[in-house]
PDB file of C-alpha atoms in Angstrom:
ATOM      1  CA  ASN A1458       1.557 -13.952 -14.986  1.00 63.00           C
ATOM      2  CA  ALA A1459       4.423 -12.332 -13.126  1.00 78.00           C
ATOM      3  CA  GLY A1460       2.256  -9.494 -11.761  1.00 93.00           C
ATOM      4  CA  VAL A1461       4.299  -6.437 -10.731  1.00 96.00           C
ATOM      5  CA  THR A1462       8.060  -6.858 -11.035  1.00 96.00           C
ATOM      6  CA  GLN A1463      10.511  -4.456  -9.418  1.00 97.00           C
ATOM      7  CA  THR A1464      14.247  -4.318 -10.002  1.00 97.00           C
ATOM      8  CA  PRO A1465      16.660  -4.170  -8.323  1.00 97.00           C
ATOM      9  CA  LYS A1466      15.631  -5.663  -4.985  1.00 96.00           C
ATOM     10  CA  PHE A1467      18.467  -3.965  -3.108  1.00 96.00           C
ATOM     11  CA  GLN A1468      20.656  -0.985  -3.916  1.00 96.00           C
ATOM     12  CA  VAL A1469      23.243   1.113  -2.111  1.00 97.00           C
ATOM     13  CA  LEU A1470      24.059   4.556  -3.467  1.00 96.00           C
ATOM     14  CA  LYS A1471      26.297   7.409  -2.513  1.00 97.00           C
ATOM     15  CA  THR A1472      24.890  10.871  -1.927  1.00 97.00           C
ATOM     16  CA  GLY A1473      24.529  12.705  -5.220  1.00 97.00           C
ATOM     17  CA  GLN A1474      24.355   9.644  -7.428  1.00 97.00           C
ATOM     18  CA  SER A1475      21.377   9.062  -9.675  1.00 95.00           C
ATOM     19  CA  MET A1476      19.587   5.837 -10.448  1.00 95.00           C
ATOM     20  CA  THR A1477      16.402   4.397 -11.875  1.00 97.00           C
ATOM     21  CA  LEU A1478      14.135   1.951 -10.099  1.00 98.00           C
ATOM     22  CA  GLN A1479      12.369  -0.245 -12.590  1.00 98.00           C
ATOM     23  CA  CYS A1480       8.744  -1.390 -12.423  1.00 98.00           C
ATOM     24  CA  ALA A1481       6.912  -3.543 -14.933  1.00 97.00           C
ATOM     25  CA  GLN A1482       3.467  -5.134 -14.889  1.00 97.00           C
ATOM     26  CA  ASP A1483       1.978  -7.691 -17.247  1.00 95.00           C
ATOM     27  CA  MET A1484      -1.695  -7.292 -16.326  1.00 93.00           C
ATOM     28  CA  ASN A1485      -2.478  -4.475 -18.794  1.00 92.00           C
ATOM     29  CA  HIS A1486      -3.307  -2.178 -15.896  1.00 92.00           C
ATOM     30  CA  GLU A1487      -3.857   1.488 -16.677  1.00 90.00           C
ATOM     31  CA  TYR A1488      -3.013   2.810 -13.229  1.00 91.00           C
ATOM     32  CA  MET A1489       0.495   2.573 -11.783  1.00 93.00           C
ATOM     33  CA  SER A1490       2.034   4.234  -8.786  1.00 94.00           C
ATOM     34  CA  TRP A1491       5.147   4.503  -6.645  1.00 97.00           C
ATOM     35  CA  TYR A1492       5.148   4.571  -2.838  1.00 96.00           C
ATOM     36  CA  ARG A1493       7.872   4.823  -0.265  1.00 97.00           C
ATOM     37  CA  GLN A1494       7.609   3.027   3.062  1.00 96.00           C
ATOM     38  CA  ASP A1495       9.333   4.413   6.130  1.00 94.00           C
ATOM     39  CA  PRO A1496       9.066   3.089   9.710  1.00 89.00           C
ATOM     40  CA  GLY A1497       6.011   4.423  11.512  1.00 87.00           C
ATOM     41  CA  MET A1498       4.785   6.350   8.484  1.00 89.00           C
ATOM     42  CA  GLY A1499       2.987   3.754   6.419  1.00 90.00           C
ATOM     43  CA  LEU A1500       3.207   4.111   2.641  1.00 93.00           C
ATOM     44  CA  ARG A1501       3.297   7.512   1.027  1.00 95.00           C
ATOM     45  CA  LEU A1502       2.510   8.164  -2.623  1.00 94.00           C
ATOM     46  CA  ILE A1503       5.372   9.602  -4.673  1.00 96.00           C
ATOM     47  CA  HIS A1504       4.039   9.708  -8.244  1.00 96.00           C
ATOM     48  CA  TYR A1505       1.293   7.987 -10.155  1.00 93.00           C
ATOM     49  CA  SER A1506       0.116   7.458 -13.720  1.00 93.00           C
ATOM     50  CA  VAL A1507      -3.366   6.852 -15.124  1.00 89.00           C
ATOM     51  CA  GLY A1508      -2.084   5.689 -18.493  1.00 90.00           C
ATOM     52  CA  ALA A1509       0.753   5.909 -20.990  1.00 92.00           C
ATOM     53  CA  GLY A1510       1.948   9.475 -21.325  1.00 93.00           C
ATOM     54  CA  ILE A1511       0.092  10.718 -18.231  1.00 93.00           C
ATOM     55  CA  THR A1512       1.754  11.182 -14.856  1.00 95.00           C
ATOM     56  CA  ASP A1513       1.079  13.272 -11.774  1.00 93.00           C
ATOM     57  CA  GLN A1514       2.580  14.011  -8.388  1.00 94.00           C
ATOM     58  CA  GLY A1515       1.604  12.364  -5.175  1.00 92.00           C
ATOM     59  CA  GLU A1516       2.237  13.339  -1.574  1.00 91.00           C
ATOM     60  CA  VAL A1517       6.072  13.297  -1.593  1.00 95.00           C
ATOM     61  CA  PRO A1518       7.335  13.941  -5.161  1.00 96.00           C
ATOM     62  CA  ASN A1519      10.411  16.076  -4.500  1.00 95.00           C
ATOM     63  CA  GLY A1520      13.657  14.520  -5.698  1.00 95.00           C
ATOM     64  CA  TYR A1521      11.929  11.958  -7.901  1.00 97.00           C
ATOM     65  CA  ASN A1522      10.983  11.873 -11.559  1.00 97.00           C
ATOM     66  CA  VAL A1523       8.772   9.488 -13.539  1.00 97.00           C
ATOM     67  CA  SER A1524       7.664   8.851 -17.085  1.00 96.00           C
ATOM     68  CA  ARG A1525       5.230   6.397 -18.649  1.00 96.00           C
ATOM     69  CA  SER A1526       6.006   5.637 -22.267  1.00 96.00           C
ATOM     70  CA  THR A1527       4.275   2.241 -22.289  1.00 96.00           C
ATOM     71  CA  THR A1528       1.401   0.662 -20.386  1.00 94.00           C
ATOM     72  CA  GLU A1529       3.740  -1.956 -18.912  1.00 96.00           C
ATOM     73  CA  ASP A1530       6.580   0.147 -17.506  1.00 97.00           C
ATOM     74  CA  PHE A1531       6.749   2.917 -14.927  1.00 98.00           C
ATOM     75  CA  PRO A1532      10.341   3.723 -13.902  1.00 98.00           C
ATOM     76  CA  LEU A1533      11.177   5.961 -10.941  1.00 98.00           C
ATOM     77  CA  ARG A1534      14.263   8.136 -11.198  1.00 98.00           C
ATOM     78  CA  LEU A1535      16.230   9.569  -8.316  1.00 96.00           C
ATOM     79  CA  LEU A1536      17.888  12.657  -9.727  1.00 91.00           C
ATOM     80  CA  SER A1537      20.514  13.279  -7.018  1.00 96.00           C
ATOM     81  CA  ALA A1538      20.250  10.807  -4.160  1.00 95.00           C
ATOM     82  CA  ALA A1539      20.085  12.109  -0.585  1.00 97.00           C
ATOM     83  CA  PRO A1540      20.221  10.173   2.717  1.00 96.00           C
ATOM     84  CA  SER A1541      16.571  11.171   3.327  1.00 96.00           C
ATOM     85  CA  GLN A1542      15.632   8.994   0.368  1.00 97.00           C
ATOM     86  CA  THR A1543      16.778   5.848   2.158  1.00 97.00           C
ATOM     87  CA  SER A1544      13.583   3.815   2.163  1.00 97.00           C
ATOM     88  CA  VAL A1545      11.746   0.833   0.764  1.00 97.00           C
ATOM     89  CA  TYR A1546      10.066   1.655  -2.525  1.00 98.00           C
ATOM     90  CA  PHE A1547       6.980  -0.128  -3.782  1.00 97.00           C
ATOM     91  CA  CYS A1548       5.411  -0.031  -7.201  1.00 97.00           C
ATOM     92  CA  ALA A1549       1.723  -0.866  -7.569  1.00 95.00           C
ATOM     93  CA  SER A1550      -0.800  -1.167 -10.368  1.00 93.00           C
ATOM     94  CA  SER A1551      -4.553  -1.484 -10.702  1.00 90.00           C
ATOM     95  CA  TYR A1552      -7.105  -1.939 -13.424  1.00 85.00           C
ATOM     96  CA  SER A1553      -9.126   1.201 -13.110  1.00 70.00           C
ATOM     97  CA  PRO A1554      -7.805   4.730 -12.905  1.00 55.00           C
ATOM     98  CA  GLY A1555     -11.133   6.122 -11.827  1.00 53.00           C
ATOM     99  CA  GLY A1556     -11.116   5.313  -8.134  1.00 58.00           C
ATOM    100  CA  ALA A1557     -13.681   2.587  -8.727  1.00 61.00           C
ATOM    101  CA  GLY A1558     -12.512   0.512  -5.795  1.00 74.00           C
ATOM    102  CA  GLN A1559     -10.171  -1.749  -7.687  1.00 79.00           C
ATOM    103  CA  PRO A1560      -7.398  -3.102  -5.447  1.00 83.00           C
ATOM    104  CA  GLN A1561      -3.805  -2.330  -6.202  1.00 88.00           C
ATOM    105  CA  HIS A1562      -1.267  -5.064  -6.862  1.00 92.00           C
ATOM    106  CA  PHE A1563       2.127  -4.495  -5.293  1.00 94.00           C
ATOM    107  CA  GLY A1564       5.616  -5.529  -6.238  1.00 95.00           C
ATOM    108  CA  ASP A1565       8.037  -6.954  -3.674  1.00 94.00           C
ATOM    109  CA  GLY A1566       9.835  -3.658  -3.212  1.00 95.00           C
ATOM    110  CA  THR A1567      13.274  -2.149  -3.697  1.00 97.00           C
ATOM    111  CA  ARG A1568      15.327  -1.538  -0.568  1.00 96.00           C
ATOM    112  CA  LEU A1569      17.443   1.556  -1.162  1.00 97.00           C
ATOM    113  CA  SER A1570      20.186   2.888   1.092  1.00 97.00           C
ATOM    114  CA  ILE A1571      21.852   6.250   0.482  1.00 97.00           C
ATOM    115  CA  LEU A1572      25.193   6.730   2.200  1.00 95.00           C
TER     116      LEU A1572
ATOM    117  CA  ALA B 262      -8.645  15.144   1.666  1.00 82.00           C
ATOM    118  CA  GLN B 263      -9.135  11.649   2.995  1.00 87.00           C
ATOM    119  CA  SER B 264      -7.125  10.140   5.832  1.00 92.00           C
ATOM    120  CA  VAL B 265      -6.805   6.966   7.864  1.00 95.00           C
ATOM    121  CA  THR B 266      -5.917   6.460  11.516  1.00 96.00           C
ATOM    122  CA  GLN B 267      -4.810   3.092  12.825  1.00 96.00           C
ATOM    123  CA  LEU B 268      -4.918   2.865  16.603  1.00 92.00           C
ATOM    124  CA  GLY B 269      -2.070   0.858  18.035  1.00 92.00           C
ATOM    125  CA  SER B 270       1.200   0.423  16.208  1.00 94.00           C
ATOM    126  CA  HIS B 271       1.730  -2.966  17.889  1.00 96.00           C
ATOM    127  CA  VAL B 272      -0.860  -5.531  18.919  1.00 97.00           C
ATOM    128  CA  SER B 273      -0.029  -8.819  20.637  1.00 97.00           C
ATOM    129  CA  VAL B 274      -2.479 -11.708  20.974  1.00 97.00           C
ATOM    130  CA  SER B 275      -2.243 -15.326  22.002  1.00 97.00           C
ATOM    131  CA  GLU B 276      -2.717 -18.042  19.445  1.00 97.00           C
ATOM    132  CA  GLY B 277      -6.440 -18.843  19.297  1.00 97.00           C
ATOM    133  CA  ALA B 278      -7.499 -15.450  20.643  1.00 98.00           C
ATOM    134  CA  LEU B 279      -9.577 -12.822  18.872  1.00 98.00           C
ATOM    135  CA  VAL B 280      -7.711 -10.424  16.610  1.00 98.00           C
ATOM    136  CA  LEU B 281      -9.003  -6.838  16.479  1.00 98.00           C
ATOM    137  CA  LEU B 282      -7.119  -4.190  14.510  1.00 98.00           C
ATOM    138  CA  ARG B 283      -8.653  -0.734  14.522  1.00 98.00           C
ATOM    139  CA  CYS B 284      -9.026   1.654  11.596  1.00 97.00           C
ATOM    140  CA  ASN B 285     -10.878   4.958  11.454  1.00 97.00           C
ATOM    141  CA  TYR B 286     -11.178   7.010   8.312  1.00 96.00           C
ATOM    142  CA  SER B 287     -11.987  10.536   7.324  1.00 95.00           C
ATOM    143  CA  SER B 288     -13.558  11.328   3.960  1.00 90.00           C
ATOM    144  CA  SER B 289     -15.957  13.950   2.646  1.00 87.00           C
ATOM    145  CA  VAL B 290     -17.478  11.482   0.184  1.00 87.00           C
ATOM    146  CA  PRO B 291     -18.324   7.777   0.471  1.00 86.00           C
ATOM    147  CA  PRO B 292     -14.965   6.012   0.501  1.00 89.00           C
ATOM    148  CA  TYR B 293     -13.522   2.756  -0.670  1.00 91.00           C
ATOM    149  CA  LEU B 294     -11.663   1.013   2.148  1.00 93.00           C
ATOM    150  CA  PHE B 295      -8.998  -1.666   2.046  1.00 94.00           C
ATOM    151  CA  TRP B 296      -6.970  -3.816   4.396  1.00 97.00           C
ATOM    152  CA  TYR B 297      -3.581  -5.018   3.211  1.00 96.00           C
ATOM    153  CA  VAL B 298      -1.144  -7.401   4.917  1.00 97.00           C
ATOM    154  CA  GLN B 299       2.626  -7.286   4.619  1.00 95.00           C
ATOM    155  CA  TYR B 300       4.791 -10.243   5.594  1.00 94.00           C
ATOM    156  CA  PRO B 301       8.492  -9.609   6.266  1.00 88.00           C
ATOM    157  CA  ASN B 302      10.478  -8.550   3.221  1.00 85.00           C
ATOM    158  CA  GLN B 303       7.469  -8.793   0.956  1.00 89.00           C
ATOM    159  CA  GLY B 304       5.074  -6.455  -0.786  1.00 91.00           C
ATOM    160  CA  LEU B 305       1.515  -5.750   0.301  1.00 94.00           C
ATOM    161  CA  GLN B 306      -1.236  -8.288  -0.289  1.00 94.00           C
ATOM    162  CA  LEU B 307      -4.924  -7.418  -0.338  1.00 94.00           C
ATOM    163  CA  LEU B 308      -6.920  -8.943   2.545  1.00 96.00           C
ATOM    164  CA  LEU B 309     -10.297  -7.420   1.787  1.00 94.00           C
ATOM    165  CA  LYS B 310     -12.042  -4.343   0.441  1.00 92.00           C
ATOM    166  CA  TYR B 311     -15.218  -2.360   0.978  1.00 92.00           C
ATOM    167  CA  THR B 312     -16.776  -0.749  -2.083  1.00 85.00           C
ATOM    168  CA  SER B 313     -20.271   0.246  -0.863  1.00 78.00           C
ATOM    169  CA  ALA B 314     -21.921  -3.151  -1.193  1.00 76.00           C
ATOM    170  CA  ALA B 315     -22.308  -5.247   1.986  1.00 85.00           C
ATOM    171  CA  THR B 316     -21.055  -3.533   5.139  1.00 90.00           C
ATOM    172  CA  LEU B 317     -19.586  -6.775   6.486  1.00 95.00           C
ATOM    173  CA  VAL B 318     -16.755  -7.805   4.225  1.00 95.00           C
ATOM    174  CA  LYS B 319     -15.083 -11.199   4.315  1.00 95.00           C
ATOM    175  CA  GLY B 320     -11.525 -11.572   3.164  1.00 94.00           C
ATOM    176  CA  ILE B 321      -8.812 -14.139   2.866  1.00 94.00           C
ATOM    177  CA  ASN B 322      -7.330 -16.199   5.723  1.00 93.00           C
ATOM    178  CA  GLY B 323     -10.477 -15.894   7.870  1.00 96.00           C
ATOM    179  CA  PHE B 324     -10.342 -12.115   8.270  1.00 97.00           C
ATOM    180  CA  GLU B 325     -13.364  -9.852   8.044  1.00 97.00           C
ATOM    181  CA  ALA B 326     -14.123  -6.166   8.514  1.00 97.00           C
ATOM    182  CA  GLU B 327     -17.268  -4.169   9.128  1.00 95.00           C
ATOM    183  CA  PHE B 328     -17.888  -0.740   7.637  1.00 95.00           C
ATOM    184  CA  LYS B 329     -19.632   1.513  10.168  1.00 95.00           C
ATOM    185  CA  LYS B 330     -20.473   4.888   8.689  1.00 93.00           C
ATOM    186  CA  SER B 331     -21.733   6.341  11.975  1.00 94.00           C
ATOM    187  CA  GLU B 332     -18.406   5.568  13.621  1.00 95.00           C
ATOM    188  CA  THR B 333     -16.260   6.170  10.500  1.00 96.00           C
ATOM    189  CA  SER B 334     -14.614   2.849  11.261  1.00 97.00           C
ATOM    190  CA  PHE B 335     -13.468  -0.213   9.357  1.00 97.00           C
ATOM    191  CA  HIS B 336     -11.978  -2.502  12.000  1.00 98.00           C
ATOM    192  CA  LEU B 337     -10.373  -5.804  11.010  1.00 98.00           C
ATOM    193  CA  THR B 338     -11.178  -8.958  12.984  1.00 98.00           C
ATOM    194  CA  LYS B 339     -10.395 -12.647  13.034  1.00 98.00           C
ATOM    195  CA  PRO B 340     -12.028 -14.968  15.576  1.00 97.00           C
ATOM    196  CA  SER B 341      -8.958 -17.112  16.248  1.00 97.00           C
ATOM    197  CA  ALA B 342      -5.381 -15.999  15.670  1.00 97.00           C
ATOM    198  CA  HIS B 343      -2.816 -18.287  14.113  1.00 97.00           C
ATOM    199  CA  MET B 344       0.950 -17.983  14.292  1.00 96.00           C
ATOM    200  CA  SER B 345       0.993 -17.408  10.544  1.00 95.00           C
ATOM    201  CA  ASP B 346      -1.045 -14.196  11.023  1.00 97.00           C
ATOM    202  CA  ALA B 347       1.979 -12.395  12.444  1.00 97.00           C
ATOM    203  CA  ALA B 348       2.610  -9.543  10.010  1.00 97.00           C
ATOM    204  CA  GLU B 349       2.031  -5.835   9.523  1.00 97.00           C
ATOM    205  CA  TYR B 350      -1.457  -4.729   8.565  1.00 98.00           C
ATOM    206  CA  PHE B 351      -2.349  -1.546   6.736  1.00 96.00           C
ATOM    207  CA  CYS B 352      -5.714   0.136   6.373  1.00 96.00           C
ATOM    208  CA  ALA B 353      -6.125   2.351   3.293  1.00 94.00           C
ATOM    209  CA  VAL B 354      -8.755   4.618   1.767  1.00 92.00           C
ATOM    210  CA  SER B 355      -9.490   5.915  -1.700  1.00 89.00           C
ATOM    211  CA  VAL B 356     -12.377   7.956  -3.025  1.00 83.00           C
ATOM    212  CA  PRO B 357     -14.095   8.013  -6.407  1.00 78.00           C
ATOM    213  CA  GLY B 358     -12.575  10.291  -8.993  1.00 73.00           C
ATOM    214  CA  THR B 359      -9.104  10.431  -7.468  1.00 71.00           C
ATOM    215  CA  ALA B 360      -7.426   8.053  -9.904  1.00 67.00           C
ATOM    216  CA  SER B 361      -7.289   5.127  -7.477  1.00 71.00           C
ATOM    217  CA  LYS B 362      -4.884   6.952  -5.193  1.00 82.00           C
ATOM    218  CA  LEU B 363      -4.586   5.182  -1.873  1.00 88.00           C
ATOM    219  CA  THR B 364      -3.996   6.919   1.442  1.00 91.00           C
ATOM    220  CA  PHE B 365      -2.520   4.519   3.974  1.00 94.00           C
ATOM    221  CA  GLY B 366      -2.559   4.379   7.720  1.00 95.00           C
ATOM    222  CA  THR B 367       0.716   3.997   9.582  1.00 95.00           C
ATOM    223  CA  GLY B 368       0.250   0.269  10.054  1.00 96.00           C
ATOM    224  CA  THR B 369      -0.242  -2.153  12.948  1.00 97.00           C
ATOM    225  CA  ARG B 370       2.233  -4.916  13.622  1.00 97.00           C
ATOM    226  CA  LEU B 371       0.482  -8.041  14.877  1.00 97.00           C
ATOM    227  CA  GLN B 372       2.409 -10.413  17.113  1.00 97.00           C
ATOM    228  CA  VAL B 373       0.963 -13.862  17.871  1.00 97.00           C
ATOM    229  CA  THR B 374       2.304 -15.706  20.895  1.00 96.00           C
ATOM    230  CA  LEU B 375       1.930 -19.287  22.035  1.00 92.00           C
TER     231      LEU B 375
END
């Protein structure tokens, strides 16, 4: 099993450009989520999904869009990149969407710089 | 809403010394608590979790944590630090019925010196 796979690993964008961060998991997990990690701030939830066709906003959703057409994939779209979106982005998945204490499995992250 | 506070953004210990990383939580309902470790340029890896069973939880790599409801704490300990323990450690909380959403602390970077 590959677990949670994120692509690309690194990306540099110019302000105003758009892009999609890819996330795929092969564990048949219902729950998937996107976090951003910034120095001194821990990880903050951007968007999450409890199953195909169902998404919701997290703590910092502005400027990001998601969709979940399959169980395996959960792409994150930056609509118009801004320097404030320079961060490390992590995708995670877990078995249970019901807060039943299942741990989340994390990808290795995408390091994104916006110039 | 739930929250987590990690005291000390940087902790330095000598190899062989006790490791103590502090985590306090706030939750209006019984929480689930997690410790994750992050090595440089990697994702987060689960160390251990508390899900209302035993209050003393043992994890990987010799780490353990004790859930203390009266103190709203979930501190992480290891009796003897190893150089390979140098990493960033995150405490996180989730509560039932919130779709597994995790709220993270700001992290503690552990340095291990000879």
